[in-house]
Coordinates of C-alpha atoms and ligand atoms in Angstrom, one line a residue:
M19 CA 66.7 40.8 104.3
S20 CA 68.0 38.0 106.5
D21 CA 64.6 37.6 108.1
S22 CA 62.8 37.0 104.9
I23 CA 65.3 34.3 104.0
F24 CA 65.0 32.7 107.4
S25 CA 61.2 32.6 107.1
K26 CA 61.5 31.1 103.6
I27 CA 63.7 28.4 105.0
E28 CA 61.1 27.8 107.7
S29 CA 58.3 27.5 105.2
I30 CA 60.3 25.1 103.0
L31 CA 61.0 23.0 106.1
E32 CA 57.3 22.8 106.8
E33 CA 56.7 21.9 103.2
I34 CA 59.2 19.0 103.4
K35 CA 57.8 17.7 106.7
S36 CA 54.2 17.6 105.4
A37 CA 55.1 16.2 102.0
N38 CA 53.4 12.9 101.4
P39 CA 54.4 11.3 98.1
Q40 CA 52.1 8.4 97.4
D41 CA 53.8 6.6 94.6
A42 CA 57.1 6.2 92.8
E43 CA 56.3 9.1 90.5
Q44 CA 55.5 11.6 93.3
L45 CA 58.5 10.4 95.2
E46 CA 60.7 11.1 92.2
N47 CA 59.3 14.6 92.0
F48 CA 60.0 15.1 95.6
R49 CA 63.6 14.0 95.1
I50 CA 64.1 16.3 92.2
T51 CA 62.7 19.3 94.1
Y52 CA 64.6 18.9 97.3
L53 CA 67.6 16.6 96.7
G54 CA 68.2 16.6 93.0
S55 CA 71.2 18.4 91.3
K56 CA 69.1 21.5 90.8
N57 CA 67.2 21.4 94.1
I58 CA 65.7 24.6 95.6
L59 CA 68.0 24.4 98.6
K60 CA 70.9 25.3 96.3
G61 CA 69.1 28.5 95.3
L62 CA 68.9 29.5 99.0
F63 CA 72.6 29.0 99.5
S64 CA 73.3 31.7 97.1
H65 CA 71.8 34.1 99.7
M66 CA 74.6 33.3 102.2
K67 CA 76.3 36.5 101.2
D68 CA 73.2 38.6 102.3
I69 CA 73.2 37.1 105.8
E70 CA 74.7 39.2 108.5
P71 CA 77.8 37.6 109.9
A72 CA 76.3 36.8 113.3
R73 CA 73.5 34.7 111.8
K74 CA 75.6 32.9 109.2
K75 CA 76.0 30.0 111.6
D76 CA 72.3 29.7 112.2
F77 CA 71.7 29.9 108.5
G78 CA 74.2 27.0 107.9
Q79 CA 72.5 24.9 110.5
M80 CA 69.0 25.5 109.2
M81 CA 70.2 24.7 105.7
N82 CA 71.6 21.5 107.0
E83 CA 68.4 20.6 108.8
L84 CA 66.5 21.2 105.5
K85 CA 68.8 18.8 103.7
T86 CA 68.7 16.0 106.3
T87 CA 65.0 16.3 106.8
A88 CA 64.4 16.0 103.0
Q89 CA 66.7 13.0 102.9
G90 CA 64.9 11.5 105.9
V91 CA 61.4 11.9 104.3
F92 CA 62.7 10.5 101.0
D93 CA 64.2 7.4 102.6
A94 CA 61.1 6.7 104.7
K95 CA 58.7 7.1 101.8
N96 CA 61.0 5.2 99.5
T97 CA 60.9 2.0 101.7
E98 CA 57.1 2.5 102.3
I99 CA 56.3 2.7 98.5
K100 CA 58.7 -0.2 97.6
N101 CA 57.1 -2.5 100.3
A102 CA 53.7 -1.6 99.1
S103 CA 54.4 -2.5 95.5
R104 CA 56.1 -5.7 96.5
A105 CA 53.1 -6.8 98.5
E106 CA 50.9 -5.9 95.5
S107 CA 52.9 -8.2 93.2
K108 CA 52.8 -10.9 95.8
N109 CA 49.1 -10.8 95.8
A110 CA 49.1 -11.2 92.0
E111 CA 50.9 -14.5 92.3
D112 CA 48.3 -16.3 94.2
Y113 CA 49.4 -19.9 94.1
S114 CA 46.2 -21.2 95.5
K115 CA 44.3 -20.0 92.4
P116 CA 43.2 -22.6 89.9
P117 CA 45.7 -22.8 87.0
F118 CA 45.0 -20.7 84.0
P119 CA 44.1 -23.0 81.1
E120 CA 47.4 -23.3 79.4
A121 CA 47.7 -24.6 75.8
V122 CA 49.5 -27.9 75.9
G123 CA 51.5 -29.0 72.8
S124 CA 51.0 -32.4 71.1
R125 CA 53.2 -34.7 69.2
H126 CA 53.0 -34.8 65.4
P127 CA 51.4 -38.0 64.2
V128 CA 54.6 -38.8 62.2
S129 CA 56.6 -38.5 65.3
V130 CA 54.2 -40.7 67.3
V131 CA 54.5 -43.5 64.8
M132 CA 58.2 -43.0 64.3
N133 CA 58.9 -43.1 68.1
H134 CA 56.8 -46.2 68.4
M135 CA 58.8 -48.0 65.7
V136 CA 62.1 -46.9 67.1
D137 CA 61.1 -48.2 70.5
V138 CA 60.1 -51.6 69.1
F139 CA 63.5 -52.0 67.5
Q140 CA 65.4 -50.7 70.5
R141 CA 63.9 -53.4 72.6
I142 CA 65.7 -56.0 70.6
G143 CA 69.0 -54.3 70.6
F144 CA 69.0 -51.9 67.6
V145 CA 70.8 -48.6 68.2
V146 CA 69.6 -45.3 66.7
S147 CA 72.0 -43.8 64.2
E148 CA 71.1 -40.6 62.6
D149 CA 72.9 -38.8 59.8
R150 CA 72.7 -35.9 57.3
E151 CA 69.9 -35.1 54.9
I152 CA 72.2 -33.4 52.5
E153 CA 74.2 -36.3 51.1
D154 CA 76.8 -36.9 48.5
D155 CA 76.1 -39.0 45.4
W156 CA 78.5 -41.7 46.6
H157 CA 76.8 -42.5 50.0
N158 CA 73.2 -42.2 48.5
F159 CA 73.8 -44.1 45.3
T160 CA 77.2 -45.4 44.3
A161 CA 78.1 -47.2 47.5
M162 CA 74.6 -48.6 47.5
N163 CA 75.2 -50.4 44.3
T164 CA 73.1 -48.1 42.3
P165 CA 74.6 -47.9 38.8
E166 CA 75.0 -44.5 37.2
D167 CA 72.3 -45.2 34.7
H168 CA 69.8 -46.4 37.3
P169 CA 66.4 -44.7 37.0
A170 CA 66.6 -43.8 40.7
R171 CA 69.3 -41.3 39.8
D172 CA 67.1 -39.5 37.3
M173 CA 66.9 -35.8 37.7
Q174 CA 63.2 -36.1 38.1
D175 CA 63.5 -38.3 41.2
T176 CA 66.4 -36.6 43.0
F177 CA 66.8 -33.1 44.3
Y178 CA 70.3 -32.1 43.4
L179 CA 71.8 -29.0 45.0
T180 CA 72.4 -26.0 42.8
N181 CA 75.3 -26.3 40.4
S182 CA 76.3 -29.7 41.7
I183 CA 75.3 -33.2 41.0
E184 CA 77.7 -34.3 43.7
N185 CA 75.4 -33.1 46.5
L186 CA 71.8 -34.0 46.9
L187 CA 68.9 -34.3 49.3
R188 CA 69.0 -38.0 50.3
T189 CA 66.3 -40.0 48.5
H190 CA 66.3 -42.7 51.2
T191 CA 67.7 -43.4 54.6
S192 CA 69.8 -46.2 53.0
S193 CA 72.5 -43.5 52.8
V194 CA 72.9 -44.0 56.5
Q195 CA 73.8 -47.7 55.8
S196 CA 76.9 -46.6 53.8
R197 CA 77.8 -44.0 56.4
V198 CA 77.7 -46.5 59.2
M199 CA 79.4 -49.3 57.3
T200 CA 82.3 -47.1 56.3
S201 CA 82.8 -45.7 59.8
S202 CA 82.3 -48.8 62.1
K203 CA 83.1 -52.5 62.2
P204 CA 80.6 -55.3 62.4
P205 CA 78.7 -56.4 64.3
I206 CA 76.4 -53.6 63.3
R207 CA 72.8 -53.3 64.4
I208 CA 71.3 -49.9 63.8
I209 CA 68.1 -48.2 62.9
A210 CA 68.1 -44.8 61.2
P211 CA 64.9 -42.7 61.4
G212 CA 64.8 -39.6 59.3
R213 CA 63.4 -37.4 56.5
V214 CA 64.0 -38.1 52.9
Y215 CA 63.2 -36.2 49.7
R216 CA 62.1 -37.1 46.2
N217 CA 61.3 -34.8 43.3
E218 CA 57.8 -36.0 42.9
T219 CA 54.5 -34.2 42.1
V220 CA 52.7 -33.5 45.4
S221 CA 49.3 -35.2 45.6
A222 CA 47.0 -36.7 48.2
R223 CA 49.0 -40.0 48.0
S224 CA 52.6 -38.8 47.6
H225 CA 54.8 -36.0 48.7
C226 CA 58.3 -34.6 47.9
Q227 CA 59.3 -35.2 51.5
F228 CA 58.5 -38.0 53.8
H229 CA 60.1 -40.2 56.6
Q230 CA 61.7 -43.6 56.7
I231 CA 63.3 -45.8 59.3
E232 CA 66.2 -47.8 57.9
G233 CA 67.4 -50.9 59.6
L234 CA 70.8 -52.6 59.2
Y235 CA 72.1 -55.8 60.8
I236 CA 75.5 -57.1 59.9
D237 CA 77.4 -59.9 61.6
K238 CA 78.8 -63.4 60.9
D239 CA 76.1 -65.9 59.7
V240 CA 73.2 -63.5 59.4
S241 CA 70.5 -65.2 57.4
F242 CA 67.2 -64.5 55.6
A243 CA 65.4 -66.3 58.4
D244 CA 66.9 -63.8 60.9
M245 CA 65.5 -61.0 58.9
K246 CA 62.1 -62.6 58.6
Q247 CA 61.8 -63.3 62.3
T248 CA 62.9 -59.7 63.1
L249 CA 60.3 -58.3 60.8
L250 CA 57.6 -60.6 62.1
Y251 CA 58.3 -59.4 65.6
F252 CA 58.1 -55.8 64.4
A253 CA 54.8 -56.4 62.6
K254 CA 53.3 -58.1 65.7
E255 CA 54.3 -55.2 67.9
M256 CA 52.9 -52.6 65.5
Y257 CA 49.7 -54.3 64.4
G258 CA 48.9 -56.9 67.1
A259 CA 49.9 -60.4 68.2
E260 CA 47.8 -62.2 65.6
T261 CA 49.3 -60.2 62.7
K262 CA 50.2 -62.2 59.5
I263 CA 53.0 -61.0 57.2
R264 CA 54.1 -62.1 53.7
L265 CA 57.3 -61.4 51.9
R266 CA 57.0 -60.7 48.2
P267 CA 60.0 -61.0 45.9
S268 CA 61.1 -57.5 44.8
Y269 CA 64.1 -55.6 43.5
F270 CA 66.4 -53.1 45.2
P271 CA 70.0 -52.4 43.8
F272 CA 71.5 -52.8 47.3
T273 CA 69.9 -56.0 48.5
E274 CA 69.9 -59.5 47.0
P275 CA 67.5 -61.2 47.3
S276 CA 65.1 -58.4 47.9
A277 CA 61.5 -58.5 49.2
E278 CA 58.6 -56.3 50.2
M279 CA 56.7 -57.1 53.3
D280 CA 52.9 -56.9 53.4
V281 CA 50.8 -57.0 56.5
W282 CA 47.4 -58.7 56.5
M283 CA 44.6 -56.2 57.1
G284 CA 41.7 -58.2 55.8
T285 CA 38.9 -57.1 53.5
E286 CA 36.1 -57.0 56.0
T287 CA 35.7 -53.3 56.3
E288 CA 35.4 -50.6 53.6
K289 CA 38.4 -48.9 55.2
T290 CA 40.7 -51.9 54.8
K291 CA 39.4 -52.7 51.4
K292 CA 40.3 -49.2 50.2
L293 CA 43.6 -49.2 52.0
T294 CA 44.7 -52.5 50.5
K295 CA 43.1 -51.9 47.1
G296 CA 40.9 -54.9 47.7
T297 CA 43.7 -57.4 48.3
G298 CA 43.7 -57.3 52.1
W299 CA 47.5 -56.9 52.2
L300 CA 49.2 -53.6 53.1
E301 CA 52.7 -53.0 51.9
V302 CA 54.8 -51.8 54.8
L303 CA 58.5 -52.0 54.0
G304 CA 61.2 -53.0 51.6
C305 CA 64.0 -55.4 52.7
G306 CA 66.6 -57.9 51.7
M307 CA 70.0 -59.3 52.3
V308 CA 72.7 -56.7 51.9
D309 CA 74.2 -57.1 48.5
P310 CA 77.9 -58.3 48.7
N311 CA 78.8 -55.4 46.4
V312 CA 77.6 -52.9 49.0
L313 CA 79.7 -54.6 51.7
T314 CA 82.8 -54.5 49.5
N315 CA 82.1 -50.8 48.6
C316 CA 82.1 -50.0 52.3
G317 CA 85.1 -52.0 53.2
I318 CA 83.4 -55.0 54.8
D319 CA 84.5 -58.5 53.7
P320 CA 81.4 -60.3 52.2
E321 CA 83.3 -63.6 52.7
I322 CA 83.1 -63.2 56.4
Y323 CA 80.1 -61.1 57.0
S324 CA 76.5 -61.0 55.8
G325 CA 73.5 -58.9 56.8
F326 CA 70.0 -57.7 56.2
A327 CA 68.5 -54.3 55.7
F328 CA 65.0 -52.8 55.6
G329 CA 63.4 -49.5 55.0
I330 CA 60.0 -48.6 56.5
G331 CA 57.9 -45.7 55.3
I332 CA 56.3 -43.8 58.2
E333 CA 53.6 -41.7 56.6
R334 CA 51.7 -44.6 55.2
S335 CA 51.4 -46.1 58.7
A336 CA 50.5 -42.8 60.3
M337 CA 47.8 -42.3 57.7
Q338 CA 46.4 -45.8 58.3
K339 CA 46.6 -45.5 62.1
Y340 CA 44.8 -42.1 62.3
D341 CA 42.6 -42.4 59.3
I342 CA 44.2 -39.5 57.4
G343 CA 43.1 -39.4 53.8
D344 CA 45.6 -36.9 52.4
I345 CA 49.4 -37.0 53.0
R346 CA 49.7 -33.2 52.5
M347 CA 48.0 -32.7 55.9
L348 CA 51.1 -34.1 57.6
F349 CA 53.2 -31.3 56.2
E350 CA 50.9 -28.2 56.5
N351 CA 51.2 -27.7 60.2
D352 CA 47.6 -26.6 60.4
I353 CA 46.8 -26.2 64.1
R354 CA 43.3 -27.4 63.7
F355 CA 44.6 -30.7 62.3
L356 CA 47.5 -31.1 64.8
N357 CA 45.3 -30.3 67.8
Q358 CA 43.5 -33.6 67.3
F359 CA 46.6 -35.5 68.4
Q360 CA 46.6 -34.1 72.0
S361 CA 46.3 -37.5 73.6
A362 CA 48.8 -39.2 71.4
L363 CA 52.0 -40.4 73.0
Ligands
LIG18 N1 65.7 -47.7 50.4 C1 64.5 -48.4 49.9 C2 63.4 -47.4 49.5 O1 63.6 -46.2 49.8 C3 64.0 -49.3 51.0 C4 64.9 -50.4 51.4 C5 65.8 -50.2 52.4 C6 64.9 -51.6 50.7 C7 66.7 -51.2 52.8 C8 65.7 -52.6 51.1 C9 66.6 -52.5 52.1 O2 62.5 -47.7 48.9

């Protein structure tokens, strides 16, 4: 009986010594067979009682040898296989290979134009001031001298939030004017780029969401001439050094006097003719001297301070710059359309 157990041990020892697991899976099988919680060595131990007393010591030693040999083979193979797979993954990262053609993102045309405009005003000391798109009625309308029966408050123009006429989606970035004037003291010199919303039918020419840049400058002795010079500088930076502008009298509840600024495009080409409806002038922004009522509403003394404000539409400029015929393209996020602006700043 003892002999057969001893020869079994011998053959298992040979088995272990000649085992040659090649990969992680084979190695795991080896571990389970010889070192795992139900390994075959444990089965052999149960034969201890059948061994004659004189050979029990030998048995113990051989069992020990089995175990240490199995552990030795496992450790050696484990390092070998790990090293091999590490070398393999190193080969996969060949840094000398030419780069895989990665898709590079591009800026949205609205962002390109908006960033450019912001940069132009920052150069002459305007500071960016952004604020919320969900506004209250007071900051969007009341503070901005817009009487309660003003058509701009009409349900058709303004998106009011459900069950409330107190909260709305701002209809213009002029709401940032009242936010800034009520929270800081003059001198104030800010621009406020951002998205605005109007409850309008979406078409090729108009959308229910678009972008504006608001400008506000308040200090002692700010005049209409200061505004004109600032806007002329802006126009020349955007449209070229030879650019001509004109200020047309207009009306906004929050400015007095109010004006609209046109930029001369000319009527030479079909494109400019179409863009300017044959007049040669492109309307670019609304502006004016801040109405004293607005200053008073926001806690600024109109006897001491005066200022000007302007609001520039972004989409119109972007469409003109990139020859985009339909405003809806700017909001559809169609990759085929956006991919064309890869080289834009
Ligand atoms: N808020 C006006 C608009 O949305 C633009 C404007 C801003 C006009 C500031 C004058 C002064 O049309």
